[in-house]
CSV table of C-alpha atoms in Angstrom, one decimal:
chain,number,residue,atom,x,y,z
A,1,MET,CA,2.6,9.2,13.4
A,2,THR,CA,-0.5,7.2,13.0
A,3,GLY,CA,0.6,3.7,14.2
A,4,GLN,CA,-1.0,1.5,16.8
A,5,PRO,CA,-0.4,2.0,20.4
A,6,VAL,CA,2.6,0.4,21.8
A,7,ARG,CA,3.0,-1.6,25.1
A,8,PRO,CA,6.3,-2.6,26.7
A,9,HIS,CA,7.3,-6.3,26.7
A,10,PRO,CA,7.8,-7.8,30.1
A,11,PRO,CA,11.4,-7.9,31.4
A,12,ALA,CA,13.3,-11.1,30.5
A,13,ALA,CA,13.9,-11.9,34.1
A,14,SER,CA,10.0,-12.1,34.7
A,15,ARG,CA,9.6,-14.9,32.1
A,16,THR,CA,9.2,-18.5,33.5
A,17,PRO,CA,9.8,-21.8,31.7
A,18,GLY,CA,6.6,-23.2,30.2
A,19,PRO,CA,4.8,-26.3,31.6
A,20,SER,CA,5.8,-29.9,30.7
A,21,ARG,CA,4.1,-31.8,27.8
A,22,ALA,CA,1.9,-33.6,30.2
A,23,GLY,CA,0.9,-30.4,32.0
A,24,ARG,CA,0.1,-28.8,28.6
A,25,SER,CA,-2.2,-31.7,27.8
A,26,ARG,CA,-4.1,-31.4,31.1
A,27,ARG,CA,-4.4,-27.7,30.6
A,28,ARG,CA,-5.8,-28.2,27.1
A,29,LEU,CA,-8.4,-30.5,28.4
A,30,ARG,CA,-9.4,-28.1,31.0
A,31,LEU,CA,-9.5,-25.2,28.5
A,32,THR,CA,-11.6,-27.3,26.1
A,33,GLY,CA,-14.2,-27.9,28.8
A,34,VAL,CA,-14.4,-24.2,29.7
A,35,LEU,CA,-14.6,-23.3,26.0
A,36,VAL,CA,-17.5,-25.8,25.4
A,37,ALA,CA,-19.2,-24.6,28.6
A,38,SER,CA,-19.0,-21.0,27.5
A,39,LEU,CA,-20.1,-21.3,23.9
A,40,VAL,CA,-23.8,-21.6,24.5
A,41,VAL,CA,-25.4,-19.9,27.6
A,42,GLY,CA,-29.1,-19.6,27.2
A,43,GLY,CA,-28.9,-20.2,23.6
A,44,ALA,CA,-26.7,-17.2,22.9
A,45,LEU,CA,-23.1,-17.5,21.5
A,46,THR,CA,-20.5,-16.1,24.0
A,47,VAL,CA,-16.8,-15.6,23.8
A,48,PRO,CA,-14.5,-16.1,26.8
A,49,THR,CA,-13.4,-12.9,28.3
A,50,ALA,CA,-9.7,-13.7,27.9
A,51,TRP,CA,-10.1,-14.1,24.2
A,52,ALA,CA,-12.4,-11.0,23.8
A,53,ASP,CA,-9.5,-8.8,25.1
A,54,ASP,CA,-7.0,-10.1,22.6
A,55,ALA,CA,-7.5,-7.3,20.1
A,56,PRO,CA,-5.6,-4.2,21.3
A,57,PRO,CA,-7.5,-1.0,22.0
A,58,THR,CA,-7.3,1.7,19.3
A,59,PRO,CA,-5.4,4.9,20.1
A,60,ALA,CA,-8.8,6.8,20.5
A,61,GLU,CA,-10.0,4.3,23.0
A,62,LEU,CA,-6.7,4.7,25.1
A,63,LEU,CA,-6.9,8.5,25.1
A,64,ALA,CA,-10.5,8.4,26.0
A,65,ARG,CA,-9.4,6.7,29.3
A,66,CYS,CA,-6.9,9.4,30.1
A,67,ASP,CA,-7.7,10.6,33.8
A,68,ASN,CA,-10.6,8.1,33.5
A,69,GLY,CA,-9.3,4.9,35.1
A,70,THR,CA,-5.6,5.8,34.7
A,71,ARG,CA,-3.1,6.3,37.6
A,72,LYS,CA,-0.9,8.4,35.2
A,73,CYS,CA,-1.6,10.0,31.8
A,74,VAL,CA,1.3,12.2,30.6
A,75,PHE,CA,2.2,13.6,27.2
A,76,HIS,CA,6.0,13.5,26.6
A,77,PRO,CA,7.0,15.9,23.7
A,78,ASP,CA,9.8,14.8,21.5
A,79,GLY,CA,11.0,18.5,21.2
A,80,PRO,CA,9.9,22.1,21.2
A,81,PRO,CA,7.0,23.2,18.9
A,82,VAL,CA,8.1,23.8,15.3
A,83,LYS,CA,6.6,26.7,13.3
A,84,VAL,CA,5.1,25.7,9.9
A,85,ALA,CA,3.0,27.4,7.3
A,86,GLY,CA,-0.7,26.5,7.1
A,87,PRO,CA,-2.6,26.1,3.8
A,88,THR,CA,-3.2,29.2,1.8
A,89,ARG,CA,-6.9,29.9,1.1
A,90,LYS,CA,-9.0,32.8,-0.2
A,91,VAL,CA,-10.8,34.8,2.4
A,92,GLY,CA,-13.6,37.2,1.9
A,93,ASP,CA,-15.4,38.0,-1.4
A,94,GLU,CA,-14.0,38.8,-4.8
A,95,ASP,CA,-14.4,42.3,-6.1
A,96,TYR,CA,-14.9,43.1,-9.8
A,97,ASN,CA,-13.7,46.4,-11.4
A,98,CYS,CA,-16.1,47.2,-14.3
A,99,THR,CA,-14.9,50.8,-14.6
A,100,ALA,CA,-12.3,52.2,-17.0
A,101,LEU,CA,-10.1,53.4,-14.1
A,102,ALA,CA,-8.0,51.5,-11.5
A,103,GLN,CA,-9.9,51.0,-8.2
A,104,ARG,CA,-8.8,50.4,-4.6
A,105,SER,CA,-11.3,48.2,-3.0
A,106,GLY,CA,-11.6,47.2,0.7
A,107,ILE,CA,-12.3,43.6,1.1
A,108,GLY,CA,-13.5,42.6,4.5
A,109,TRP,CA,-12.9,39.1,5.7
A,110,SER,CA,-12.8,36.7,8.8
A,111,ASP,CA,-11.0,33.4,8.9
A,112,THR,CA,-10.7,30.8,11.7
A,113,THR,CA,-7.8,28.3,12.0
A,114,GLU,CA,-8.3,25.2,14.1
A,115,GLU,CA,-5.9,22.5,15.3
A,116,SER,CA,-5.6,19.0,13.9
A,117,ASN,CA,-3.9,15.9,14.9
A,118,SER,CA,-2.4,12.7,13.5
A,119,LEU,CA,-5.4,10.5,14.8
A,120,GLY,CA,-8.1,12.7,13.3
A,121,LEU,CA,-9.6,13.2,16.8
A,122,SER,CA,-11.6,16.2,17.9
A,123,MET,CA,-9.9,17.8,20.8
A,124,THR,CA,-12.6,19.4,23.0
A,125,VAL,CA,-11.9,21.5,26.0
A,126,GLY,CA,-12.6,19.6,29.2
A,127,VAL,CA,-11.6,16.2,27.9
A,128,GLY,CA,-8.8,14.6,30.1
A,129,TRP,CA,-6.3,13.9,27.3
A,130,GLU,CA,-6.8,17.3,25.7
A,131,GLY,CA,-6.1,19.0,29.0
A,132,VAL,CA,-3.0,16.9,29.5
A,133,PHE,CA,-1.6,17.9,26.2
A,134,SER,CA,-2.2,21.6,26.6
A,135,ALA,CA,-0.7,21.6,30.1
A,136,SER,CA,2.3,19.6,29.0
A,137,VAL,CA,3.1,22.0,26.1
A,138,THR,CA,2.6,25.0,28.3
A,139,THR,CA,4.7,23.6,31.1
A,140,SER,CA,7.6,22.2,29.0
A,141,PHE,CA,8.0,25.3,26.8
A,142,GLU,CA,6.3,28.1,28.7
A,143,HIS,CA,4.3,28.6,25.6
A,144,SER,CA,0.4,28.3,25.6
A,145,TRP,CA,-1.4,26.2,23.1
A,146,LYS,CA,-4.4,27.5,21.3
A,147,HIS,CA,-7.3,25.3,19.9
A,148,ALA,CA,-8.5,27.9,17.5
A,149,VAL,CA,-7.7,31.4,16.3
A,150,THR,CA,-10.1,33.7,14.5
A,151,GLU,CA,-8.6,36.7,12.5
A,152,SER,CA,-10.8,39.4,11.0
A,153,SER,CA,-9.7,42.5,9.0
A,154,THR,CA,-10.2,44.6,6.0
A,155,THR,CA,-7.5,44.4,3.3
A,156,PHE,CA,-7.3,46.9,0.4
A,157,VAL,CA,-6.6,45.6,-3.1
A,158,ASP,CA,-5.7,47.7,-6.1
A,159,ILE,CA,-7.6,46.3,-9.0
A,160,ARG,CA,-7.1,47.4,-12.6
A,161,PRO,CA,-10.0,47.9,-15.1
A,162,GLY,CA,-11.6,44.7,-16.2
A,163,HIS,CA,-9.9,42.7,-13.4
A,164,VAL,CA,-11.1,40.9,-10.4
A,165,GLY,CA,-9.4,41.1,-7.0
A,166,TRP,CA,-9.4,38.9,-3.8
A,167,VAL,CA,-7.3,38.2,-0.7
A,168,THR,CA,-5.5,35.1,0.4
A,169,ARG,CA,-4.4,34.2,4.0
A,170,THR,CA,-1.6,31.8,5.1
A,171,PRO,CA,-1.9,31.1,8.8
A,172,ASP,CA,1.2,30.3,10.9
A,173,LEU,CA,0.9,27.1,12.7
A,174,GLN,CA,3.0,25.2,15.4
A,175,ARG,CA,3.4,21.5,15.4
A,176,VAL,CA,4.4,19.2,18.3
A,177,SER,CA,5.2,15.5,18.3
A,178,GLY,CA,5.5,13.1,21.2
A,179,THR,CA,4.1,10.1,23.0
A,180,TYR,CA,1.2,9.6,25.5
A,181,GLU,CA,2.2,7.4,28.4
A,182,LEU,CA,-0.8,5.9,30.2
A,183,ILE,CA,-0.5,3.7,33.4
A,184,PHE,CA,-3.8,2.2,34.3
A,185,LYS,CA,-4.9,1.4,38.0
A,186,ASN,CA,-6.1,-1.9,36.9
A,187,ARG,CA,-5.2,-3.9,33.7
A,188,PHE,CA,-6.8,-2.5,30.5
A,189,HIS,CA,-6.9,-5.1,27.7
A,190,GLY,CA,-4.5,-7.2,29.8
A,191,HIS,CA,-1.8,-4.6,30.4
A,192,ARG,CA,-1.3,-1.6,32.7
A,193,TYR,CA,1.2,0.3,30.5
A,194,TRP,CA,0.3,1.8,27.2
A,195,TYR,CA,2.1,4.3,24.9
A,196,VAL,CA,0.4,6.2,22.1
A,197,PRO,CA,2.4,8.2,19.4
A,198,PHE,CA,0.8,11.5,18.8
A,199,GLU,CA,1.3,14.6,16.7
A,200,VAL,CA,-0.8,17.8,16.7
A,201,THR,CA,-0.7,21.1,14.8
A,202,GLY,CA,-2.3,24.2,16.2
A,203,PRO,CA,-2.7,27.9,15.2
A,204,LEU,CA,-0.6,30.8,16.2
A,205,ASP,CA,-1.8,34.4,16.3
A,206,THR,CA,0.0,35.5,13.1
A,207,SER,CA,-0.5,35.0,9.4
A,208,THR,CA,0.6,36.2,6.0
A,209,MET,CA,-1.9,38.1,3.7
A,210,ALA,CA,-1.6,38.6,0.0
A,211,GLN,CA,-3.6,40.6,-2.5
A,212,ARG,CA,-4.4,38.8,-5.8
A,213,THR,CA,-5.8,40.1,-9.2
A,214,ARG,CA,-6.4,38.6,-12.6
A,215,PRO,CA,-8.4,39.6,-15.8
A,216,MET,CA,-12.1,38.8,-15.6
A,217,THR,CA,-13.4,36.1,-17.9
A,218,GLY,CA,-16.2,36.8,-20.4
A,219,ALA,CA,-18.7,35.0,-18.2
A,220,GLU,CA,-17.6,37.1,-15.2
A,221,GLN,CA,-18.0,40.4,-17.1
A,222,ALA,CA,-21.4,39.4,-18.3
A,223,GLU,CA,-22.4,38.5,-14.7
A,224,HIS,CA,-21.0,41.3,-12.7
A,225,CYS,CA,-20.6,44.2,-15.1
């Protein structure tokens, strides 16, 4: 969900017929005079304000204005959080069994899982739109939203002679999709209503651990044994 922000079209009833051909000609003459007058001011090239605002704001620009010039900024979830598995990665150090007997090794580790979103933005505590998102999820589903979870422990791995052992962790995540609705007090880039599609994934307090072993390579035996 990484598309551009969406703004609603004006209702059909609010559209009025365009001016006559003669009126359009007079309007073009007036616009030409304004454009020529605005092109050079003190030797510097300028652009009329109405033209400078033609480019729509980026989703990041819109969300930065949440509770900062908006009359309303609300996140509307499409549905409840969905539990998904995060990426599996190695945690802690590897341990090498250079003895002739099987060994049980305790591998200490610590791992932090942080949230991510479809816009690649950093969600910092205290920023308006981040607070709106957390409050919306908590209120809608009575389920708090965490920005980061750190888990630390010691996992015991049985390692055969001539083998190396390590630990992997797969964090549990929750994913929420929805839309930010922003209503500005004054027109922003020519419009008061803007909508930003948004999807974010955050950590839960649970994870799945696994113990892994494999035979050491010749280089590893030479280095560690």
